[in-house]
Coordinates of C-alpha atoms and ligand atoms in Angstrom, one line a residue:
X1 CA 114.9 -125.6 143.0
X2 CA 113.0 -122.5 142.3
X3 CA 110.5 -122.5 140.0
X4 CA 110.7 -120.1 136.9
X5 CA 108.5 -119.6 134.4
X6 CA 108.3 -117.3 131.5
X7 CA 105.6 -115.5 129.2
X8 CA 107.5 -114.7 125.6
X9 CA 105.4 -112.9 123.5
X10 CA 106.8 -111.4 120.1
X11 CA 105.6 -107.6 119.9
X12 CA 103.9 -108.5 116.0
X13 CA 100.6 -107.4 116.6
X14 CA 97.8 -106.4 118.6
X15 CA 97.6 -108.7 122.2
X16 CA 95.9 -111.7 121.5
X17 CA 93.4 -112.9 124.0
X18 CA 95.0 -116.7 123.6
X19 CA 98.5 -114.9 124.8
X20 CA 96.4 -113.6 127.6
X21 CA 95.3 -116.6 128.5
X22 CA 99.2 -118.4 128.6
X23 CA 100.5 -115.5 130.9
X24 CA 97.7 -115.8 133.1
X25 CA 98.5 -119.5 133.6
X26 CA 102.3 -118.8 134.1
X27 CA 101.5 -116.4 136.0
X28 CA 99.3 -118.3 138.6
X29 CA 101.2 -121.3 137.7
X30 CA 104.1 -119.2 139.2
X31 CA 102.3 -117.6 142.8
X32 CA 101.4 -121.2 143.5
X33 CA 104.7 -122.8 143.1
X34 CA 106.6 -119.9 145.3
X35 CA 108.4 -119.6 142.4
X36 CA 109.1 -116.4 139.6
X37 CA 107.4 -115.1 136.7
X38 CA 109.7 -113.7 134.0
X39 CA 108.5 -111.3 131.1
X40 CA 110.6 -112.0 128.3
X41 CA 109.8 -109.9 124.7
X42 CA 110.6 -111.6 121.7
X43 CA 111.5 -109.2 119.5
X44 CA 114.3 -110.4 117.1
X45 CA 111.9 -110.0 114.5
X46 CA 113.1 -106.5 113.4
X47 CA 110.6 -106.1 109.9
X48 CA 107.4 -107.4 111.8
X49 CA 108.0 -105.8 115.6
X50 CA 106.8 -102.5 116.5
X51 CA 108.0 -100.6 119.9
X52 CA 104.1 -99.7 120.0
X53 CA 103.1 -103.4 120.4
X54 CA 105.2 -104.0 123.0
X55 CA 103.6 -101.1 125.3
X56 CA 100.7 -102.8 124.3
X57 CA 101.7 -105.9 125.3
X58 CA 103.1 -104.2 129.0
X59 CA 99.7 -102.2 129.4
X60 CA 97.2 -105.0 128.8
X61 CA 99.3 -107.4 130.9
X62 CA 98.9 -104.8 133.4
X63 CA 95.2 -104.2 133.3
X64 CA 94.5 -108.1 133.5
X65 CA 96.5 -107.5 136.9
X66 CA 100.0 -108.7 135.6
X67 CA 101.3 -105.5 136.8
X68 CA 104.9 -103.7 135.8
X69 CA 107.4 -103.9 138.5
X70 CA 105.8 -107.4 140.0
X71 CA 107.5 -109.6 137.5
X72 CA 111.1 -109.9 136.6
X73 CA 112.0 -107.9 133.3
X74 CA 111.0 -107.1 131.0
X75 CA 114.0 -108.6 128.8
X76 CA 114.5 -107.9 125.8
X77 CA 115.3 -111.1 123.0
X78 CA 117.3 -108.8 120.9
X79 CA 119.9 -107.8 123.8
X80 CA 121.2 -111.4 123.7
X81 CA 122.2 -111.9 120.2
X82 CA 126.1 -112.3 120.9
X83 CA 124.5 -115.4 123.0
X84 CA 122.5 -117.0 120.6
X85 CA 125.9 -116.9 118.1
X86 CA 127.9 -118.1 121.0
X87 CA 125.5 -120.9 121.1
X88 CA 125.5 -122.1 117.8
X89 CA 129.0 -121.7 117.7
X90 CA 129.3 -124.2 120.1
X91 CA 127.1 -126.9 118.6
X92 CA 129.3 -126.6 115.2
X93 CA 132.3 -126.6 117.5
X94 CA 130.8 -129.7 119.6
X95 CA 130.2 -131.1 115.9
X96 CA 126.5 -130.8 117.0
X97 CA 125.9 -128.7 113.9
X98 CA 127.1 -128.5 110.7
X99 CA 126.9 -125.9 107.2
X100 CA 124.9 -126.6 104.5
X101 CA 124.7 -124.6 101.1
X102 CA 121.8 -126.4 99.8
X103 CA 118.9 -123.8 98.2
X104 CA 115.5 -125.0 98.2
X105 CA 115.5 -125.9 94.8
X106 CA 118.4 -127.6 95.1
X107 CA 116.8 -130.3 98.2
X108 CA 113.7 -130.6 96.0
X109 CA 115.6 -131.2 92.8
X110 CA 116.9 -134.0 95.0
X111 CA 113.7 -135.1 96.9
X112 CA 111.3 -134.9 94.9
X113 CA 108.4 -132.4 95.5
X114 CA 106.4 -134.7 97.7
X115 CA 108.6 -135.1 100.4
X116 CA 109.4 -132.1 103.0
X117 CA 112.3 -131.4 105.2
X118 CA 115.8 -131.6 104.7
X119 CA 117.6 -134.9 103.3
X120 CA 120.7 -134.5 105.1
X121 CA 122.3 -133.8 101.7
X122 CA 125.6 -131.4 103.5
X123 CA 125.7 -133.9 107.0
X124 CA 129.3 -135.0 106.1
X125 CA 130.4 -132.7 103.3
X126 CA 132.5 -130.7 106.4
X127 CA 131.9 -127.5 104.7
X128 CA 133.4 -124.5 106.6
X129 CA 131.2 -121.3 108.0
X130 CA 130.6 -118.9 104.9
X131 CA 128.5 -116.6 103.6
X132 CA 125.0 -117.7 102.6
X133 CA 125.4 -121.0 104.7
X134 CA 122.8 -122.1 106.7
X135 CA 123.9 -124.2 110.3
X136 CA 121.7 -126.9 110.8
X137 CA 121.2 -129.3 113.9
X138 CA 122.6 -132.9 113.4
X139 CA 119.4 -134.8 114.8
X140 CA 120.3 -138.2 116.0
X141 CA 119.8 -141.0 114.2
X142 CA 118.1 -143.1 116.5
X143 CA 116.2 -142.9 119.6
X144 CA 113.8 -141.0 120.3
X145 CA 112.7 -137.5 122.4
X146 CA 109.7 -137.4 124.8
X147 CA 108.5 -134.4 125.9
X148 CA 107.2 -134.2 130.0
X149 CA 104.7 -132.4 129.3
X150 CA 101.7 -131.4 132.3
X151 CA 98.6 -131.3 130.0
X152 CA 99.4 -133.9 127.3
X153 CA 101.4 -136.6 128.9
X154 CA 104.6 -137.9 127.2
X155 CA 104.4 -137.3 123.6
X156 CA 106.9 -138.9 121.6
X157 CA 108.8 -138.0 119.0
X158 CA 111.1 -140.5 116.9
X159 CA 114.4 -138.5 116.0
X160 CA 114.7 -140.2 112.8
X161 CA 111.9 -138.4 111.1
X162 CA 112.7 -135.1 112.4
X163 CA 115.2 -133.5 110.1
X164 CA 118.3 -131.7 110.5
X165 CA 116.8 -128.4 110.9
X166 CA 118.4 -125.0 110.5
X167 CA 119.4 -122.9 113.7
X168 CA 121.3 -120.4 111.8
X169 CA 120.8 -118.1 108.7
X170 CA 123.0 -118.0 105.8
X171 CA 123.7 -114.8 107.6
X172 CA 124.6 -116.4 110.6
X173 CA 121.5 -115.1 112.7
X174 CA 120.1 -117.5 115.1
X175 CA 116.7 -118.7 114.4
X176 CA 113.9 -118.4 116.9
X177 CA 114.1 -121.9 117.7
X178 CA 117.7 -121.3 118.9
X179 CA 117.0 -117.9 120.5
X180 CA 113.9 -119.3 122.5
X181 CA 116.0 -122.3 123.9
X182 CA 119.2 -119.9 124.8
X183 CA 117.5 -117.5 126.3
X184 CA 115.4 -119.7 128.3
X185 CA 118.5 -121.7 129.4
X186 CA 120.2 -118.2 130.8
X187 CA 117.3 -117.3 132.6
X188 CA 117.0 -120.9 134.3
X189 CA 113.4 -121.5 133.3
X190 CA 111.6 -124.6 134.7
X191 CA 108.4 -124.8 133.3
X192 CA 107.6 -123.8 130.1
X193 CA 103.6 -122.9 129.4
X194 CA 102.7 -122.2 125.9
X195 CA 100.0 -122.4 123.2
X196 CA 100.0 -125.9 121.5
X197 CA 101.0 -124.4 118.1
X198 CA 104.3 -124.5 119.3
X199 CA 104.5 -128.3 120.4
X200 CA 105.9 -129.2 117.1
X201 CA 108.6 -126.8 117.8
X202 CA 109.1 -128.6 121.4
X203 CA 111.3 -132.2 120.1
X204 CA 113.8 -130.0 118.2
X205 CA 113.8 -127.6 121.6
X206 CA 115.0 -130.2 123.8
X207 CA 117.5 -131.7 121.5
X208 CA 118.8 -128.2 121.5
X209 CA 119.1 -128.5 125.3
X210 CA 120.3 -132.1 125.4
X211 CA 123.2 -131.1 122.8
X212 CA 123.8 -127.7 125.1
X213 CA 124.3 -130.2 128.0
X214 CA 121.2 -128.7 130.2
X215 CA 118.2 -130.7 131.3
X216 CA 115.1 -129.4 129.7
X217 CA 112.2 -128.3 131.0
X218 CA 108.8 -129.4 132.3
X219 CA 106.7 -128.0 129.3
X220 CA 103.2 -127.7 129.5
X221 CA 100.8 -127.1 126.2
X222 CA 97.9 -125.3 126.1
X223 CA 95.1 -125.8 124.3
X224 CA 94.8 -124.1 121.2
X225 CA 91.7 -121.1 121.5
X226 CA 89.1 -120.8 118.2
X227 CA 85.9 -119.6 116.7
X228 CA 82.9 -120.8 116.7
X229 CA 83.8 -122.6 113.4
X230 CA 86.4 -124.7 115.3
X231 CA 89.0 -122.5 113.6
X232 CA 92.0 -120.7 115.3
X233 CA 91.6 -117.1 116.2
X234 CA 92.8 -115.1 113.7
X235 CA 93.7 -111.8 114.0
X236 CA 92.0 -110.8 110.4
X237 CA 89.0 -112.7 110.8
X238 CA 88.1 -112.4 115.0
X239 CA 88.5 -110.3 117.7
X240 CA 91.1 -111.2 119.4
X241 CA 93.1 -108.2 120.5
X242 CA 92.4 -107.8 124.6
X243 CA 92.9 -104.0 124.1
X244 CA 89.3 -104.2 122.0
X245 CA 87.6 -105.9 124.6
X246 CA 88.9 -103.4 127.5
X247 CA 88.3 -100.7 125.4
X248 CA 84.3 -101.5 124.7
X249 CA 84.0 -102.0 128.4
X250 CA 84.1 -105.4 129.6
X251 CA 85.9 -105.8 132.7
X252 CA 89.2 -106.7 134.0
X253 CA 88.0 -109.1 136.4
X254 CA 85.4 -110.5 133.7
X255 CA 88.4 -111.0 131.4
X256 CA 90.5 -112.6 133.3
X257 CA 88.0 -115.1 134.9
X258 CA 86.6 -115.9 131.7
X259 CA 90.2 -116.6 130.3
X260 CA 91.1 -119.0 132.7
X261 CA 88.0 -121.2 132.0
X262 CA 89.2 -122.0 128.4
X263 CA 90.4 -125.7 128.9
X264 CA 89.5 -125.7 133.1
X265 CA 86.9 -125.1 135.4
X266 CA 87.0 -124.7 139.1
X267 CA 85.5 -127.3 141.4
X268 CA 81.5 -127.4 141.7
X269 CA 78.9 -126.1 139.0
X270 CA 80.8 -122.7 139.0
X271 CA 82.3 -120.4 136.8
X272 CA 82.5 -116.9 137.9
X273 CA 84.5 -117.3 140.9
X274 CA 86.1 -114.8 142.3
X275 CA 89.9 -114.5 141.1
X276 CA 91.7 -116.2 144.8
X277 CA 89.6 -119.5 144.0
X278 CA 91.1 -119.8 140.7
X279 CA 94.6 -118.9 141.9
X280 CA 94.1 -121.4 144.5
X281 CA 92.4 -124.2 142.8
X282 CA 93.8 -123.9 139.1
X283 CA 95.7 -126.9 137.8
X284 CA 98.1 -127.0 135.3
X285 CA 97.5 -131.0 134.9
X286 CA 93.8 -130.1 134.9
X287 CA 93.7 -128.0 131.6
X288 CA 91.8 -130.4 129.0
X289 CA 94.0 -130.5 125.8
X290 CA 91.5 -130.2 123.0
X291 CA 90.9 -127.0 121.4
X292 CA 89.2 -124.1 124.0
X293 CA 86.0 -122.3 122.2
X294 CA 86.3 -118.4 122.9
X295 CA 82.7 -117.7 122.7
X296 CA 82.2 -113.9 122.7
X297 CA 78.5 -113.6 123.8
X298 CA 79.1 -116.0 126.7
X299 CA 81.9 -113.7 127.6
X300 CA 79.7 -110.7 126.8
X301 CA 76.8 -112.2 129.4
X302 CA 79.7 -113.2 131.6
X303 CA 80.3 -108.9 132.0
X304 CA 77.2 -108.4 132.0
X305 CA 77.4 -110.2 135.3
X306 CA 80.3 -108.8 136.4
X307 CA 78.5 -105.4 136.0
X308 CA 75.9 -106.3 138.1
X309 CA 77.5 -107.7 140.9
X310 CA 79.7 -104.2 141.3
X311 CA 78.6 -102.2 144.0
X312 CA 77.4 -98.8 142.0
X313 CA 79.7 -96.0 143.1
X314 CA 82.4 -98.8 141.6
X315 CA 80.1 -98.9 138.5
X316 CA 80.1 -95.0 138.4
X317 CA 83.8 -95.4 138.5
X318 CA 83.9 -98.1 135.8
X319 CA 81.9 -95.8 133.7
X320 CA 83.7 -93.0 134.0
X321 CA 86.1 -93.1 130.8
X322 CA 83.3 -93.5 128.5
X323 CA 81.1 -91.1 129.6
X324 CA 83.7 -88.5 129.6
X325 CA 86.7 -89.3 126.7
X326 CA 89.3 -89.7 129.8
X327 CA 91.6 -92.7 130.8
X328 CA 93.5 -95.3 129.5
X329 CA 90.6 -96.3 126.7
X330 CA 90.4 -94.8 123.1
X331 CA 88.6 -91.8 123.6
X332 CA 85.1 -92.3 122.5
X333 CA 83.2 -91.5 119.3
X334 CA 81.3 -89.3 121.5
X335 CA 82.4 -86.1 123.6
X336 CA 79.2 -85.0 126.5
X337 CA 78.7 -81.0 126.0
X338 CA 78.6 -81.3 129.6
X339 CA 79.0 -84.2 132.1
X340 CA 77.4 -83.8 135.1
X341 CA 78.7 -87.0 138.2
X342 CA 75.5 -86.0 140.3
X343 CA 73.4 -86.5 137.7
X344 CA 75.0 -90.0 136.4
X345 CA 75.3 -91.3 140.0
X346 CA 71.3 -90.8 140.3
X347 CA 70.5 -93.0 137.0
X348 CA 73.5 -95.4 137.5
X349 CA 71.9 -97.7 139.0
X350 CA 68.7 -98.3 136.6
X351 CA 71.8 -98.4 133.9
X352 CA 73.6 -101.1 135.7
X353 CA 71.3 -103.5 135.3
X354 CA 70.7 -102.8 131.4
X355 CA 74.4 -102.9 130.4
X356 CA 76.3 -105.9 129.0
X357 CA 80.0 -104.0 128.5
X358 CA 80.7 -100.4 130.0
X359 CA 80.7 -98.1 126.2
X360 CA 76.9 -99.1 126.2
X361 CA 76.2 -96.7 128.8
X362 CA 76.7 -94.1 126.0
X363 CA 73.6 -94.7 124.4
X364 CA 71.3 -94.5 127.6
X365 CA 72.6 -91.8 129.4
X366 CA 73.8 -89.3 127.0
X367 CA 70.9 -87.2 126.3
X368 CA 71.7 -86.3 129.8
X369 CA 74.7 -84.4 128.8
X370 CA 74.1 -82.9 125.4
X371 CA 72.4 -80.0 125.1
X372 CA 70.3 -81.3 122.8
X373 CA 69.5 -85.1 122.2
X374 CA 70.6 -87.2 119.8
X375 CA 67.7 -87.5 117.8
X376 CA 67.8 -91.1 115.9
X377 CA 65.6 -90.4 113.1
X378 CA 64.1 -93.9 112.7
X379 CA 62.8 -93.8 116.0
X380 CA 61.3 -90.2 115.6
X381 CA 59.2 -91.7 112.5
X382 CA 57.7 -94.4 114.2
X383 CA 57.1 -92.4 117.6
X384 CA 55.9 -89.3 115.8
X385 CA 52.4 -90.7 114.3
X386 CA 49.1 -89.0 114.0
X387 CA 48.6 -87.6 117.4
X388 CA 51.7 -87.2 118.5
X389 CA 51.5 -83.2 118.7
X390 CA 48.7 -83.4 120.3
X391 CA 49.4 -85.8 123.0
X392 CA 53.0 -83.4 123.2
X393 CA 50.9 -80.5 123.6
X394 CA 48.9 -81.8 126.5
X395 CA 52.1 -83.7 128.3
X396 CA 53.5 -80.1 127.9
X397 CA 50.5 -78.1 129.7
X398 CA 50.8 -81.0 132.1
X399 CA 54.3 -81.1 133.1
X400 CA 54.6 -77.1 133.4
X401 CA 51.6 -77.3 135.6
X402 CA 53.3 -79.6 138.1
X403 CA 54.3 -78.7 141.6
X404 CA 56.7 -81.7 142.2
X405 CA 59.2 -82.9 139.5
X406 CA 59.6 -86.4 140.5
X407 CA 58.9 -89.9 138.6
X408 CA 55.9 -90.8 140.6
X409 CA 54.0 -87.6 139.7
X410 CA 55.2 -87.3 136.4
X411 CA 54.2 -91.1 136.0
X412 CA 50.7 -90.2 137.0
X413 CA 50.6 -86.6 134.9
X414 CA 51.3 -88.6 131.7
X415 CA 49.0 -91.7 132.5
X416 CA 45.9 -89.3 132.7
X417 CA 47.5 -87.8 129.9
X418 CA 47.4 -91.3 128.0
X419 CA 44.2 -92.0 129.1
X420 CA 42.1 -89.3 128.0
X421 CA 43.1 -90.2 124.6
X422 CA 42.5 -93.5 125.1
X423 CA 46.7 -94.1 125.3
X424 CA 48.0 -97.0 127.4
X425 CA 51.1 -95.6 129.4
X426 CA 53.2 -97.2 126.9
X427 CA 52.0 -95.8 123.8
X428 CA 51.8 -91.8 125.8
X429 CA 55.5 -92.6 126.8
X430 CA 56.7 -93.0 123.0
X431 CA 56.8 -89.6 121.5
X432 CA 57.7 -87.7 125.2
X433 CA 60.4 -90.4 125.1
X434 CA 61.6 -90.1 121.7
X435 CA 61.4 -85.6 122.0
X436 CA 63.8 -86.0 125.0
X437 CA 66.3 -89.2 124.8
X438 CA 66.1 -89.3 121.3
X439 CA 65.7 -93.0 121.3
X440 CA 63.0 -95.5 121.6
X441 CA 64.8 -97.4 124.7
X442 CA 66.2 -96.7 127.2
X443 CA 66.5 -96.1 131.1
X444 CA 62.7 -95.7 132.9
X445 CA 61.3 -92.9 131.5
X446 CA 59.9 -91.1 134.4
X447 CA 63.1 -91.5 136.6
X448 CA 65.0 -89.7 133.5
X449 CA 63.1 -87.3 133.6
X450 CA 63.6 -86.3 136.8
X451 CA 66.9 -86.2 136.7
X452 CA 67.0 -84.2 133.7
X453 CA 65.0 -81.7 135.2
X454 CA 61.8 -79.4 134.5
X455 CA 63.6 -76.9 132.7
X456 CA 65.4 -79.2 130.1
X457 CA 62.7 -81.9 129.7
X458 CA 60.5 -78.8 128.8
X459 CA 62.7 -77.6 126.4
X460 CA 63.1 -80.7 124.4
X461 CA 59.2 -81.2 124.3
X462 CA 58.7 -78.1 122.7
X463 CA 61.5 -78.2 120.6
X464 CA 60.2 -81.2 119.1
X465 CA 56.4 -79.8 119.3
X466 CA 57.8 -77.1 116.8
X467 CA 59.4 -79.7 114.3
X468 CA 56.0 -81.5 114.3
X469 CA 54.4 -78.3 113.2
Ligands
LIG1 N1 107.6 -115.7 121.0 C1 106.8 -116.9 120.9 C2 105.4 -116.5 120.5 O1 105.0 -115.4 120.7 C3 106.6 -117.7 122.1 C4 107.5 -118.8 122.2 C5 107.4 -119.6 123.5 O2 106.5 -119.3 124.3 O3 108.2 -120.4 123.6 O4 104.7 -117.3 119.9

């Protein structure tokens, strides 16, 4: 039997990194069983889905190297609505299901506030299909369900306490519980590997597929990913969406790596391995079922590392869309006057190590292609103290009077500089830094310099000489 597996998302929102996560797990789950991966969009949620979401959903899938056209489908939830009717048709026909005109109100009046679910009120009142009737499942009586399930065992369910739960609207639209089960069925899933907060979901599921006469699946659920609090990711209070992360600049590779290590770990004291260990050594049975903590700044020192380890003209690469408003990311709050590949390939490197996520190459390299810095005003007033023009003055006469424009001489020009004015290097460095980055860190001076060039470093050091008039 081949093995199919399929990632469901419902196009309501930004792509959460915890989906992420699942389809990477079907997905390898998938490659290492010979078996198919099967995109499936769950979008019979007309007032909350957006077409945009979707693409969303395709593109980020793509970047984490789930890539359109390797995969069957997309399908498309909403095509198979004459199924899902045909469906519960059959469990009212089979005597599986039955209508129920009870409102709310009506069950509570009945219940008592305190207890939930359905009482069972309509079970034998043989009520025919009509508007504003619900269908609801006939749960059995007795026995009870257990769900095979790779990361938590055999949970069990008792049918008596679950309750005859609706599969149909009083508008006679299948519910997702019904939808998710059909549609699975028709596209002869094996496995299903999902996020724990549907597990409650799962004993109704397979008494949908026992009553639909097909055996149910192997289910596997994940852990649940949260905060630092311990609470689940929420789209209002974390970031969750994996288009924010790739567009700030943390890496595919990064991502994905660090995604798989919420609730595993491959063998040894490792974690950044390189993406064939973890397709060859993940298991399913291996994933530890208690909550997973996304922890941003170890994900953010994880890219940092990921940074590193790229050889530069890949970095260069990387860099590219930020430094110049072009490719798949949101164009940056920043546009260069001019960008200049020479002159970023010769700094790259002293930027690769300083970097924890690719958009923070903005702030060190951009004075190289503005005509004029940025000039952060903070760190003007506190490099621009008494002396300051007169140190600029001297650094000036200096740097015009050099023969070679290159970081060791300029190095040494500004030390005697320093020291005739009794300046450590660092303290000389300040103000020439501040007239041409703008900022008080950055990239080594001297090697910016040079790569700026004579003609622009001078420039900016009179240009600010002239404000400190
Ligand atoms: N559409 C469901 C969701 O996005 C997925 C259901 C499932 O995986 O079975 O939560």
């Amino acid at each position: 039997m081949t093995v199919r597996v399929r990632f469901a998302p419902s196009p309501t929102g930004m792509f959460h990194v915890g989906g992420a996560r699942s389809a990477l797990q079907n997905w390898i789950f998938a490659k290492q069983q010979g078996g198919v991966f099967v995109l499936r969009i769950e979008d019979t949620d007309a007032a909350r889905n957006r077409p945009e979401w979707t693409e969303g959903i395709l593109s980020a899938l793509d970047w984490i190297g789930i890539a359109r056209g390797s995969y069957e489908g997309p399908y498309y939830q909403s095509s198979y609505a004459g199924e899902h009717r045909a469906a519960a048709q059959r469990l009212y026909e089979g005597g599986r299901a039955y209508y129920c005109d009870c409102t709310r109100e009506d069950v509570q009046a009945r219940t008592g506030p305190q207890q939930r679910g359905y009482d069972g009120f309509c079970r034998d009142r043989g009520l025919e299909p009509g508007e504003g009737r619900a269908l609801r499942f006939r749960t059995p009586d007795e026995g009870e369900t257990v769900v095979v399930d790779l990361v938590r065992g055999e949970p069990t369910f008792e049918n008596k306490l679950i309750e005859d739960f609706v599969i149909a609207r009083g508008d006679g639209s299948p519910v997702f519980l019904l939808a998710n089960v059909v549609d699975d069925m028709s596209m002869g899933i094996t496995h299903v590997i999902r996020a724990e907060e549907h597990l409650p979901n799962t004993p109704k599921q397979q008494l949908l597929w026992d009553a639909l006469g097909v055996k149910p699946p192997v289910w596997a659920h994940v852990p649940v990913v949260v905060n630092e609090k311990r609470q689940k990711l929420s789209k209002r209070r974390d970031k969750v969406a994996l288009e924010a992360y790739r567009d700030e600049g943390y890496l595919a590779d990064a991502m994905r790596n660090y995604l798989m290590l919420l609730g595993w770990a491959p063998s040894g004291d490792r974690e950044i391995v390189p993406w064939s260990v973890i397709e060859e050594e993940f298991r399913l049975d291996e994933v530890n079922p208690s909550p997973a903590f996304f922890d941003e700044k170890k994900l953010r020192a994880f890219n940092g590392d990921y940074i590193r380890a790229l050889p530069v003209a890949d970095f260069v690469e990387a860099c590219r869309p930020w430094l110049t408003g072009t490719g798949t990311i949101a164009p940056p709050p920043w546009q260069p006057d001019e960008f200049d590949p020479a002159a970023f390939a010769a700094v790259a490197p002293l930027a690769q190590t300083r970097i924890a996520v690719l958009s923070e190459i903005v702030p060190n390299v951009d004075f190289l292609f503005l005509a004029d810095p940025l000039i952060d005003e903070a760190a003007w007033a506190k490099a621009m103290k008494e002396g300051a023009a007169d140190l600029l003055d001297a650094a000036i006469g200096a740097f015009e009077a050099l023969e070679s424009w290159d970081a060791e001489s300029l190095k040494a020009t500004l030390e005697a500089v320093g020291a005739e004015r009794g300046l450590k290097l660092g303290k000389a460095q300040a103000p020439v830094r501040v007239a041409v980055t703008g900022r008080t860190v950055g990239l080594p001076l001297f090697e910016s310099l040079e790569v700026l060039g004579r003609d622009r470093t001078l420039t900016r050091l009179r240009a600010a000489r002239v404000r400190l008039v």
